[in-house]
Amino acid sequence: MSITMNLQIALSALRNLLFPLRANCLGCGAATGCREDWICPACRKALTRGWVGASPPPKGMDAAAFAYTYHGAAVGIVSQLKYRGVTRLAGFMGGDMARAYRFIEPTGADCVTCVPMHPKRRARRGYNHAELLARELAARVDLPFEALLERVRDTPQQARLDADARRSNVSGAFRALDAAGGRRVLLVDDVCTTGSTATACARALRAAGAEAVCLVCYARAMK
Ligand SMILES: [Zn+2]
């Protein structure tokens, strides 16, 4: 080993001692020892164990597939994307959703759309996380992204409601554009809990003449 190499190793050890890497895992918050926040090996392993794939669809959908159960690391990752503005996670999540979509691909979707956010909320947050996921998925499965749904009522966040309240909360909250007529739509959302949001979106898409509606979410809440 040359003197310069030894010197480089010594300098890098000294740097790590003086400036320890403090990046955290986006799944569990543990220190990763990385230069940048990312997902630790334990969380990656936990995600793999929670893999779902094709799953019985919520009412009104022709098929559904999910990447992971909504548990552990998946909860952390969704909340970083949704509430902390870590939008670069969308690419990573969209890749896993594309893998899940392959299981229901024979349903033959011809476009990808997302659960819409009310314009007021979107303006506050600066982005619709479901749209980011839908665009990443669309690019990976070679389908066009089309904004086919509108939210016509600003509904309270589903996360704080029980199943009955969720259903009435989203009933009539969505309207589909005429462009949905005759389409085979792949609907995207981050998490599917009771399925009431997806069902309400499917109803709006079918009312506008959509031929088929299937669903892909990053995570599925299991009872
Ligand atoms: Zn972790």
PDB file of C-alpha atoms and ligand atoms in Angstrom:
ATOM      1  CA  MET A   1       0.000   0.000   0.000  1.00  0.00           C
ATOM      2  CA  SER A   2       1.373   3.390  -0.963  1.00  0.00           C
ATOM      3  CA  ILE A   3       1.957   6.202   1.475  1.00  0.00           C
ATOM      4  CA  THR A   4      -0.741   8.336  -0.231  1.00  0.00           C
ATOM      5  CA  MET A   5      -3.319   5.553   0.179  1.00  0.00           C
ATOM      6  CA  ASN A   6      -2.460   5.138   3.856  1.00  0.00           C
ATOM      7  CA  LEU A   7      -2.752   8.874   4.257  1.00  0.00           C
ATOM      8  CA  GLN A   8      -6.153   8.888   2.525  1.00  0.00           C
ATOM      9  CA  ILE A   9      -7.471   6.127   4.791  1.00  0.00           C
ATOM     10  CA  ALA A  10      -6.185   7.947   7.881  1.00  0.00           C
ATOM     11  CA  LEU A  11      -7.761  11.217   6.752  1.00  0.00           C
ATOM     12  CA  SER A  12     -11.108   9.595   6.042  1.00  0.00           C
ATOM     13  CA  ALA A  13     -11.066   7.891   9.486  1.00  0.00           C
ATOM     14  CA  LEU A  14     -10.309  11.239  11.070  1.00  0.00           C
ATOM     15  CA  ARG A  15     -13.127  12.894   9.094  1.00  0.00           C
ATOM     16  CA  ASN A  16     -15.635  10.238  10.249  1.00  0.00           C
ATOM     17  CA  LEU A  17     -14.510  10.773  13.821  1.00  0.00           C
ATOM     18  CA  LEU A  18     -14.871  14.549  13.648  1.00  0.00           C
ATOM     19  CA  PHE A  19     -18.007  14.634  11.451  1.00  0.00           C
ATOM     20  CA  PRO A  20     -19.994  11.410  11.996  1.00  0.00           C
ATOM     21  CA  LEU A  21     -22.594  10.642   9.315  1.00  0.00           C
ATOM     22  CA  ARG A  22     -25.947  11.398  10.845  1.00  0.00           C
ATOM     23  CA  ALA A  23     -28.356  10.437   8.075  1.00  0.00           C
ATOM     24  CA  ASN A  24     -31.418   8.490   9.166  1.00  0.00           C
ATOM     25  CA  CYS A  25     -33.446   5.633   7.723  1.00  0.00           C
ATOM     26  CA  LEU A  26     -36.660   6.893   6.092  1.00  0.00           C
ATOM     27  CA  GLY A  27     -38.443   3.727   7.192  1.00  0.00           C
ATOM     28  CA  CYS A  28     -37.598   3.517  10.901  1.00  0.00           C
ATOM     29  CA  GLY A  29     -35.634   6.679  11.709  1.00  0.00           C
ATOM     30  CA  ALA A  30     -32.535   4.741  12.857  1.00  0.00           C
ATOM     31  CA  ALA A  31     -29.093   6.124  12.042  1.00  0.00           C
ATOM     32  CA  THR A  32     -27.964   4.577   8.738  1.00  0.00           C
ATOM     33  CA  GLY A  33     -24.344   5.640   8.696  1.00  0.00           C
ATOM     34  CA  CYS A  34     -25.052   6.944   5.195  1.00  0.00           C
ATOM     35  CA  ARG A  35     -24.289  10.383   3.900  1.00  0.00           C
ATOM     36  CA  GLU A  36     -27.946  10.895   2.928  1.00  0.00           C
ATOM     37  CA  ASP A  37     -31.240   9.743   4.471  1.00  0.00           C
ATOM     38  CA  TRP A  38     -32.255   6.430   2.913  1.00  0.00           C
ATOM     39  CA  ILE A  39     -33.679   3.010   3.773  1.00  0.00           C
ATOM     40  CA  CYS A  40     -31.700   0.740   6.087  1.00  0.00           C
ATOM     41  CA  PRO A  41     -31.088  -2.972   5.358  1.00  0.00           C
ATOM     42  CA  ALA A  42     -33.417  -4.045   8.213  1.00  0.00           C
ATOM     43  CA  CYS A  43     -36.285  -2.021   6.719  1.00  0.00           C
ATOM     44  CA  ARG A  44     -35.591  -3.403   3.249  1.00  0.00           C
ATOM     45  CA  LYS A  45     -35.812  -6.911   4.675  1.00  0.00           C
ATOM     46  CA  ALA A  46     -39.056  -6.066   6.538  1.00  0.00           C
ATOM     47  CA  LEU A  47     -40.559  -4.660   3.325  1.00  0.00           C
ATOM     48  CA  THR A  48     -39.694  -7.851   1.437  1.00  0.00           C
ATOM     49  CA  ARG A  49     -41.460  -9.906   4.108  1.00  0.00           C
ATOM     50  CA  GLY A  50     -44.561  -7.720   3.710  1.00  0.00           C
ATOM     51  CA  TRP A  51     -44.780  -8.175  -0.081  1.00  0.00           C
ATOM     52  CA  VAL A  52     -48.430  -8.522  -1.250  1.00  0.00           C
ATOM     53  CA  GLY A  53     -48.809  -8.586  -5.077  1.00  0.00           C
ATOM     54  CA  ALA A  54     -52.305  -9.288  -6.464  1.00  0.00           C
ATOM     55  CA  SER A  55     -55.046  -9.084  -3.848  1.00  0.00           C
ATOM     56  CA  PRO A  56     -58.879  -9.275  -3.710  1.00  0.00           C
ATOM     57  CA  PRO A  57     -59.999  -5.862  -5.030  1.00  0.00           C
ATOM     58  CA  PRO A  58     -62.186  -3.364  -3.140  1.00  0.00           C
ATOM     59  CA  LYS A  59     -65.807  -3.081  -4.317  1.00  0.00           C
ATOM     60  CA  GLY A  60     -66.164  -1.658  -7.812  1.00  0.00           C
ATOM     61  CA  MET A  61     -62.634  -2.499  -8.997  1.00  0.00           C
ATOM     62  CA  ASP A  62     -61.777  -5.204 -11.537  1.00  0.00           C
ATOM     63  CA  ALA A  63     -58.434  -6.078  -9.957  1.00  0.00           C
ATOM     64  CA  ALA A  64     -56.026  -4.778  -7.340  1.00  0.00           C
ATOM     65  CA  ALA A  65     -52.362  -5.168  -6.500  1.00  0.00           C
ATOM     66  CA  PHE A  66     -50.277  -3.780  -3.669  1.00  0.00           C
ATOM     67  CA  ALA A  67     -46.552  -3.671  -3.080  1.00  0.00           C
ATOM     68  CA  TYR A  68     -46.536  -4.122   0.700  1.00  0.00           C
ATOM     69  CA  THR A  69     -48.661  -4.482   3.807  1.00  0.00           C
ATOM     70  CA  TYR A  70     -49.093  -1.136   5.571  1.00  0.00           C
ATOM     71  CA  HIS A  71     -46.878  -1.945   8.485  1.00  0.00           C
ATOM     72  CA  GLY A  72     -43.470  -1.025   9.914  1.00  0.00           C
ATOM     73  CA  ALA A  73     -41.122   0.456   7.320  1.00  0.00           C
ATOM     74  CA  ALA A  74     -43.936   0.994   4.774  1.00  0.00           C
ATOM     75  CA  VAL A  75     -45.718   3.316   7.233  1.00  0.00           C
ATOM     76  CA  GLY A  76     -42.566   5.373   7.719  1.00  0.00           C
ATOM     77  CA  ILE A  77     -41.893   5.600   3.981  1.00  0.00           C
ATOM     78  CA  VAL A  78     -45.469   6.681   3.158  1.00  0.00           C
ATOM     79  CA  SER A  79     -45.435   9.354   5.848  1.00  0.00           C
ATOM     80  CA  GLN A  80     -42.066  10.734   4.661  1.00  0.00           C
ATOM     81  CA  LEU A  81     -43.476  11.065   1.135  1.00  0.00           C
ATOM     82  CA  LYS A  82     -46.826  12.438   2.245  1.00  0.00           C
ATOM     83  CA  TYR A  83     -46.061  14.781   5.125  1.00  0.00           C
ATOM     84  CA  ARG A  84     -42.304  15.450   5.061  1.00  0.00           C
ATOM     85  CA  GLY A  85     -41.853  16.359   1.422  1.00  0.00           C
ATOM     86  CA  VAL A  86     -39.360  13.550   0.691  1.00  0.00           C
ATOM     87  CA  THR A  87     -40.606  13.372  -2.892  1.00  0.00           C
ATOM     88  CA  ARG A  88     -37.566  11.474  -4.191  1.00  0.00           C
ATOM     89  CA  LEU A  89     -39.089   8.406  -2.457  1.00  0.00           C
ATOM     90  CA  ALA A  90     -41.745   8.319  -5.203  1.00  0.00           C
ATOM     91  CA  GLY A  91     -39.327   6.747  -7.691  1.00  0.00           C
ATOM     92  CA  PHE A  92     -38.311   4.014  -5.266  1.00  0.00           C
ATOM     93  CA  MET A  93     -41.973   3.344  -4.335  1.00  0.00           C
ATOM     94  CA  GLY A  94     -43.146   3.508  -7.965  1.00  0.00           C
ATOM     95  CA  GLY A  95     -40.640   0.782  -8.869  1.00  0.00           C
ATOM     96  CA  ASP A  96     -42.131  -1.566  -6.271  1.00  0.00           C
ATOM     97  CA  MET A  97     -45.666  -0.683  -7.409  1.00  0.00           C
ATOM     98  CA  ALA A  98     -44.720  -1.515 -11.007  1.00  0.00           C
ATOM     99  CA  ARG A  99     -43.577  -4.944  -9.797  1.00  0.00           C
ATOM    100  CA  ALA A 100     -46.981  -5.416  -8.081  1.00  0.00           C
ATOM    101  CA  TYR A 101     -48.816  -4.247 -11.212  1.00  0.00           C
ATOM    102  CA  ARG A 102     -47.229  -7.052 -13.281  1.00  0.00           C
ATOM    103  CA  PHE A 103     -49.478  -9.490 -11.384  1.00  0.00           C
ATOM    104  CA  ILE A 104     -52.667  -7.850 -12.712  1.00  0.00           C
ATOM    105  CA  GLU A 105     -51.297  -6.584 -16.024  1.00  0.00           C
ATOM    106  CA  PRO A 106     -53.567  -8.941 -18.069  1.00  0.00           C
ATOM    107  CA  THR A 107     -56.508  -6.671 -17.111  1.00  0.00           C
ATOM    108  CA  GLY A 108     -55.054  -4.466 -19.856  1.00  0.00           C
ATOM    109  CA  ALA A 109     -55.076  -0.921 -18.456  1.00  0.00           C
ATOM    110  CA  ASP A 110     -54.510   1.754 -21.112  1.00  0.00           C
ATOM    111  CA  CYS A 111     -53.767   4.704 -18.831  1.00  0.00           C
ATOM    112  CA  VAL A 112     -52.778   5.545 -15.254  1.00  0.00           C
ATOM    113  CA  THR A 113     -54.571   8.062 -13.063  1.00  0.00           C
ATOM    114  CA  CYS A 114     -54.432   8.960  -9.375  1.00  0.00           C
ATOM    115  CA  VAL A 115     -56.742   9.721  -6.470  1.00  0.00           C
ATOM    116  CA  PRO A 116     -56.976  13.507  -6.756  1.00  0.00           C
ATOM    117  CA  MET A 117     -56.353  15.998  -3.986  1.00  0.00           C
ATOM    118  CA  HIS A 118     -58.618  19.013  -3.537  1.00  0.00           C
ATOM    119  CA  PRO A 119     -56.915  22.050  -5.178  1.00  0.00           C
ATOM    120  CA  LYS A 120     -56.835  23.883  -1.817  1.00  0.00           C
ATOM    121  CA  ARG A 121     -55.027  21.046  -0.071  1.00  0.00           C
ATOM    122  CA  ARG A 122     -52.722  20.518  -3.031  1.00  0.00           C
ATOM    123  CA  ALA A 123     -51.773  24.179  -2.953  1.00  0.00           C
ATOM    124  CA  ARG A 124     -50.985  23.915   0.776  1.00  0.00           C
ATOM    125  CA  ARG A 125     -48.842  20.799   0.376  1.00  0.00           C
ATOM    126  CA  GLY A 126     -47.305  21.778  -2.949  1.00  0.00           C
ATOM    127  CA  TYR A 127     -47.819  18.347  -4.547  1.00  0.00           C
ATOM    128  CA  ASN A 128     -50.182  15.396  -4.639  1.00  0.00           C
ATOM    129  CA  HIS A 129     -48.178  12.389  -3.432  1.00  0.00           C
ATOM    130  CA  ALA A 130     -50.578   9.975  -5.219  1.00  0.00           C
ATOM    131  CA  GLU A 131     -49.877  11.782  -8.491  1.00  0.00           C
ATOM    132  CA  LEU A 132     -46.113  11.465  -7.981  1.00  0.00           C
ATOM    133  CA  LEU A 133     -46.547   7.708  -7.439  1.00  0.00           C
ATOM    134  CA  ALA A 134     -48.882   7.400 -10.445  1.00  0.00           C
ATOM    135  CA  ARG A 135     -46.436   9.221 -12.735  1.00  0.00           C
ATOM    136  CA  GLU A 136     -43.510   7.044 -11.587  1.00  0.00           C
ATOM    137  CA  LEU A 137     -45.570   3.874 -12.072  1.00  0.00           C
ATOM    138  CA  ALA A 138     -46.869   5.012 -15.477  1.00  0.00           C
ATOM    139  CA  ALA A 139     -43.326   5.643 -16.741  1.00  0.00           C
ATOM    140  CA  ARG A 140     -42.234   2.179 -15.599  1.00  0.00           C
ATOM    141  CA  VAL A 141     -45.130   0.237 -17.146  1.00  0.00           C
ATOM    142  CA  ASP A 142     -45.115   2.321 -20.315  1.00  0.00           C
ATOM    143  CA  LEU A 143     -48.635   3.774 -19.997  1.00  0.00           C
ATOM    144  CA  PRO A 144     -49.638   7.447 -20.213  1.00  0.00           C
ATOM    145  CA  PHE A 145     -50.507   9.310 -17.010  1.00  0.00           C
ATOM    146  CA  GLU A 146     -53.820  11.156 -17.311  1.00  0.00           C
ATOM    147  CA  ALA A 147     -55.528  13.258 -14.642  1.00  0.00           C
ATOM    148  CA  LEU A 148     -59.019  11.799 -15.105  1.00  0.00           C
ATOM    149  CA  LEU A 149     -60.463  12.551 -11.661  1.00  0.00           C
ATOM    150  CA  GLU A 150     -61.321  15.715  -9.770  1.00  0.00           C
ATOM    151  CA  ARG A 151     -62.116  16.115  -6.117  1.00  0.00           C
ATOM    152  CA  VAL A 152     -65.271  18.190  -5.954  1.00  0.00           C
ATOM    153  CA  ARG A 153     -65.485  18.364  -2.152  1.00  0.00           C
ATOM    154  CA  ASP A 154     -62.633  19.061   0.270  1.00  0.00           C
ATOM    155  CA  THR A 155     -63.174  16.080   2.576  1.00  0.00           C
ATOM    156  CA  PRO A 156     -61.502  15.606   5.964  1.00  0.00           C
ATOM    157  CA  GLN A 157     -58.490  13.262   6.000  1.00  0.00           C
ATOM    158  CA  GLN A 158     -59.588   9.617   5.832  1.00  0.00           C
ATOM    159  CA  ALA A 159     -56.861   8.618   8.291  1.00  0.00           C
ATOM    160  CA  ARG A 160     -58.832  10.029  11.216  1.00  0.00           C
ATOM    161  CA  LEU A 161     -62.144   8.254  10.445  1.00  0.00           C
ATOM    162  CA  ASP A 162     -63.644   4.787  10.996  1.00  0.00           C
ATOM    163  CA  ALA A 163     -64.968   2.607   8.142  1.00  0.00           C
ATOM    164  CA  ASP A 164     -68.552   3.972   8.062  1.00  0.00           C
ATOM    165  CA  ALA A 165     -67.377   7.556   8.341  1.00  0.00           C
ATOM    166  CA  ARG A 166     -64.803   6.951   5.566  1.00  0.00           C
ATOM    167  CA  ARG A 167     -67.520   5.722   3.201  1.00  0.00           C
ATOM    168  CA  SER A 168     -69.828   8.684   3.723  1.00  0.00           C
ATOM    169  CA  ASN A 169     -66.848  11.064   3.758  1.00  0.00           C
ATOM    170  CA  VAL A 170     -65.815  10.200   0.193  1.00  0.00           C
ATOM    171  CA  SER A 171     -69.212   9.402  -1.302  1.00  0.00           C
ATOM    172  CA  GLY A 172     -69.778  11.942  -4.083  1.00  0.00           C
ATOM    173  CA  ALA A 173     -66.391  13.556  -3.446  1.00  0.00           C
ATOM    174  CA  PHE A 174     -65.030  12.680  -6.922  1.00  0.00           C
ATOM    175  CA  ARG A 175     -65.953  13.468 -10.504  1.00  0.00           C
ATOM    176  CA  ALA A 176     -64.339  11.927 -13.591  1.00  0.00           C
ATOM    177  CA  LEU A 177     -63.651  13.825 -16.801  1.00  0.00           C
ATOM    178  CA  ASP A 178     -65.346  12.826 -20.069  1.00  0.00           C
ATOM    179  CA  ALA A 179     -61.919  11.621 -21.244  1.00  0.00           C
ATOM    180  CA  ALA A 180     -62.463   8.570 -18.967  1.00  0.00           C
ATOM    181  CA  GLY A 181     -65.109   7.278 -21.420  1.00  0.00           C
ATOM    182  CA  GLY A 182     -64.185   3.869 -22.880  1.00  0.00           C
ATOM    183  CA  ARG A 183     -60.871   3.771 -21.007  1.00  0.00           C
ATOM    184  CA  ARG A 184     -59.330   0.938 -19.019  1.00  0.00           C
ATOM    185  CA  VAL A 185     -58.034   2.865 -16.057  1.00  0.00           C
ATOM    186  CA  LEU A 186     -55.315   1.981 -13.584  1.00  0.00           C
ATOM    187  CA  LEU A 187     -56.011   3.992 -10.414  1.00  0.00           C
ATOM    188  CA  VAL A 188     -53.132   4.784  -8.048  1.00  0.00           C
ATOM    189  CA  ASP A 189     -53.103   5.749  -4.375  1.00  0.00           C
ATOM    190  CA  ASP A 190     -50.532   5.490  -1.592  1.00  0.00           C
ATOM    191  CA  VAL A 191     -52.455   3.349   0.912  1.00  0.00           C
ATOM    192  CA  CYS A 192     -55.666   1.336   0.718  1.00  0.00           C
ATOM    193  CA  THR A 193     -57.330   0.958   4.106  1.00  0.00           C
ATOM    194  CA  THR A 194     -61.053   0.170   3.823  1.00  0.00           C
ATOM    195  CA  GLY A 195     -61.074   0.681   0.047  1.00  0.00           C
ATOM    196  CA  SER A 196     -63.787   3.342   0.270  1.00  0.00           C
ATOM    197  CA  THR A 197     -61.730   6.006  -1.539  1.00  0.00           C
ATOM    198  CA  ALA A 198     -60.880   3.597  -4.373  1.00  0.00           C
ATOM    199  CA  THR A 199     -64.526   2.495  -4.611  1.00  0.00           C
ATOM    200  CA  ALA A 200     -65.750   6.098  -4.788  1.00  0.00           C
ATOM    201  CA  CYS A 201     -63.181   6.860  -7.533  1.00  0.00           C
ATOM    202  CA  ALA A 202     -64.163   3.724  -9.471  1.00  0.00           C
ATOM    203  CA  ARG A 203     -67.821   4.759  -9.272  1.00  0.00           C
ATOM    204  CA  ALA A 204     -67.005   8.210 -10.693  1.00  0.00           C
ATOM    205  CA  LEU A 205     -64.845   6.711 -13.481  1.00  0.00           C
ATOM    206  CA  ARG A 206     -67.572   4.243 -14.480  1.00  0.00           C
ATOM    207  CA  ALA A 207     -70.202   6.983 -14.391  1.00  0.00           C
ATOM    208  CA  ALA A 208     -68.058   8.791 -16.993  1.00  0.00           C
ATOM    209  CA  GLY A 209     -67.999   5.606 -19.113  1.00  0.00           C
ATOM    210  CA  ALA A 210     -64.743   3.901 -18.095  1.00  0.00           C
ATOM    211  CA  GLU A 211     -64.698   0.289 -19.283  1.00  0.00           C
ATOM    212  CA  ALA A 212     -62.505  -1.126 -16.528  1.00  0.00           C
ATOM    213  CA  VAL A 213     -60.896   0.168 -13.342  1.00  0.00           C
ATOM    214  CA  CYS A 214     -58.092  -1.537 -11.468  1.00  0.00           C
ATOM    215  CA  LEU A 215     -56.089  -0.362  -8.500  1.00  0.00           C
ATOM    216  CA  VAL A 216     -52.435  -0.296  -7.497  1.00  0.00           C
ATOM    217  CA  CYS A 217     -51.360   1.123  -4.137  1.00  0.00           C
ATOM    218  CA  TYR A 218     -48.016   1.138  -2.410  1.00  0.00           C
ATOM    219  CA  ALA A 219     -49.486  -0.404   0.737  1.00  0.00           C
ATOM    220  CA  ARG A 220     -52.536  -2.351   1.878  1.00  0.00           C
ATOM    221  CA  ALA A 221     -53.742  -2.093   5.472  1.00  0.00           C
ATOM    222  CA  MET A 222     -54.504  -5.615   6.722  1.00  0.00           C
ATOM    223  CA  LYS A 223     -57.090  -6.301   9.409  1.00  0.00           C
TER     224      LYS A 223
HETATM  225 ZN    ZN B   1     -34.888   1.402   8.823  1.00  0.00          ZN
END
